[in-house]
DNA sequence: AGGTATGTTAATTG
DNA sequence: GCAATTAACATACC
């Protein structure tokens, strides 16, 4: 489930397991995962080097190679796993083997992610047209950017060029916590609403990261664990409802998130 | 068996 | 010309 909190988990995993080890082999079993680089060139680039630190921008993970960054994107079904020994997890597509033992495995069930190289973060931001990272952005810039945006609030939250990192699942959680209807017109929000939106984004992202982006570990007031189960609202027990917003499925509590109401109503 | 799935992007439509 | 919608990508699951 690779949105910002998931990718942050991958980043921490990589930082804890894969730094300062000499890369001795890169195995690419699915060249389709590589963007604008061949398996051979990637191997030449990385062999003998080591990952020196990790960064994250939105849903992208960057591994510093000492000369530019390896960038990983996880699509809808990707993940990252340090493995030792020879048994690789299912859907392993690219392996970064380290001297001694161990390899960092990039998995992707549906092959929708990408791996590529950039010289710096700015190049990534430019290449993929990304807004500021949703966790790193400050309140002022966040509100400025949303104030110029039109359309539905859910679509805006998921717009990577506005703010990078939030996708379908976490936008639902943020809207539920606000609470606001996903089709709320961004234009209808005043400065106070935007400030509250910012605070809610920060709180939801930080909280879900703390709980390892794992729905089973999340606080009882969260929508996310009930999102797939035809569950009931954790606040009022009304059955949750699916609606289409901007082509994506949004899950809402039809009672707590009524259209036309903004967050100011409920305290 | 058809519809849907956590994402991005190119193509199409308005 | 731009923003909004749709299709495509590829695979698994209900």
mmCIF file of N, CA and C in Angstrom, chain A residues 55-62 121 124-125 130-133 164-165:
data_model
loop_
_atom_site.group_PDB
_atom_site.id
_atom_site.type_symbol
_atom_site.label_atom_id
_atom_site.label_comp_id
_atom_site.label_asym_id
_atom_site.label_seq_id
_atom_site.Cartn_x
_atom_site.Cartn_y
_atom_site.Cartn_z
ATOM 1 N N UNK A 55 16.488 9.135 1.535
ATOM 2 C CA UNK A 55 15.583 10.281 1.542
ATOM 3 C C UNK A 55 14.235 9.792 1.041
ATOM 4 N N UNK A 56 13.212 10.573 1.313
ATOM 5 C CA UNK A 56 11.907 10.264 0.751
ATOM 6 C C UNK A 56 11.269 11.562 0.293
ATOM 7 N N UNK A 57 10.675 11.538 -0.871
ATOM 8 C CA UNK A 57 9.894 12.693 -1.316
ATOM 9 C C UNK A 57 8.551 12.171 -1.801
ATOM 10 N N UNK A 58 7.489 12.487 -1.073
ATOM 11 C CA UNK A 58 6.178 11.944 -1.420
ATOM 12 C C UNK A 58 6.237 10.424 -1.365
ATOM 13 N N UNK A 59 5.857 9.796 -2.452
ATOM 14 C CA UNK A 59 5.841 8.333 -2.492
ATOM 15 C C UNK A 59 7.130 7.757 -3.056
ATOM 16 N N UNK A 60 8.135 8.590 -3.267
ATOM 17 C CA UNK A 60 9.404 8.135 -3.839
ATOM 18 C C UNK A 60 10.458 7.965 -2.749
ATOM 19 N N UNK A 61 11.178 6.859 -2.836
ATOM 20 C CA UNK A 61 12.309 6.606 -1.946
ATOM 21 C C UNK A 61 13.597 6.828 -2.708
ATOM 22 N N UNK A 62 14.510 7.593 -2.119
ATOM 23 C CA UNK A 62 15.793 7.862 -2.757
ATOM 24 C C UNK A 62 16.916 7.263 -1.942
ATOM 25 N N UNK A 121 17.560 15.540 -5.633
ATOM 26 C CA UNK A 121 16.129 15.577 -5.375
ATOM 27 C C UNK A 121 15.407 16.528 -6.342
ATOM 28 N N UNK A 124 14.390 14.876 -9.475
ATOM 29 C CA UNK A 124 13.189 14.039 -9.290
ATOM 30 C C UNK A 124 11.931 14.899 -9.313
ATOM 31 N N UNK A 125 11.962 15.969 -8.538
ATOM 32 C CA UNK A 125 10.804 16.862 -8.427
ATOM 33 C C UNK A 125 10.419 17.430 -9.793
ATOM 34 N N UNK A 130 6.532 17.134 -9.046
ATOM 35 C CA UNK A 130 6.024 16.934 -7.695
ATOM 36 C C UNK A 130 5.941 18.240 -6.920
ATOM 37 N N UNK A 131 4.902 18.354 -6.123
ATOM 38 C CA UNK A 131 4.820 19.435 -5.158
ATOM 39 C C UNK A 131 5.699 19.101 -3.969
ATOM 40 N N UNK A 132 5.689 19.952 -2.938
ATOM 41 C CA UNK A 132 6.475 19.667 -1.737
ATOM 42 C C UNK A 132 5.980 18.404 -1.043
ATOM 43 N N UNK A 133 6.867 17.745 -0.354
ATOM 44 C CA UNK A 133 6.495 16.549 0.398
ATOM 45 C C UNK A 133 5.437 16.901 1.446
ATOM 46 N N UNK A 164 2.947 16.208 -2.397
ATOM 47 C CA UNK A 164 3.336 14.847 -2.766
ATOM 48 C C UNK A 164 3.251 13.876 -1.601
ATOM 49 N N UNK A 165 2.583 12.765 -1.817
ATOM 50 C CA UNK A 165 2.620 11.683 -0.833
ATOM 51 C C UNK A 165 1.285 11.053 -0.479
#
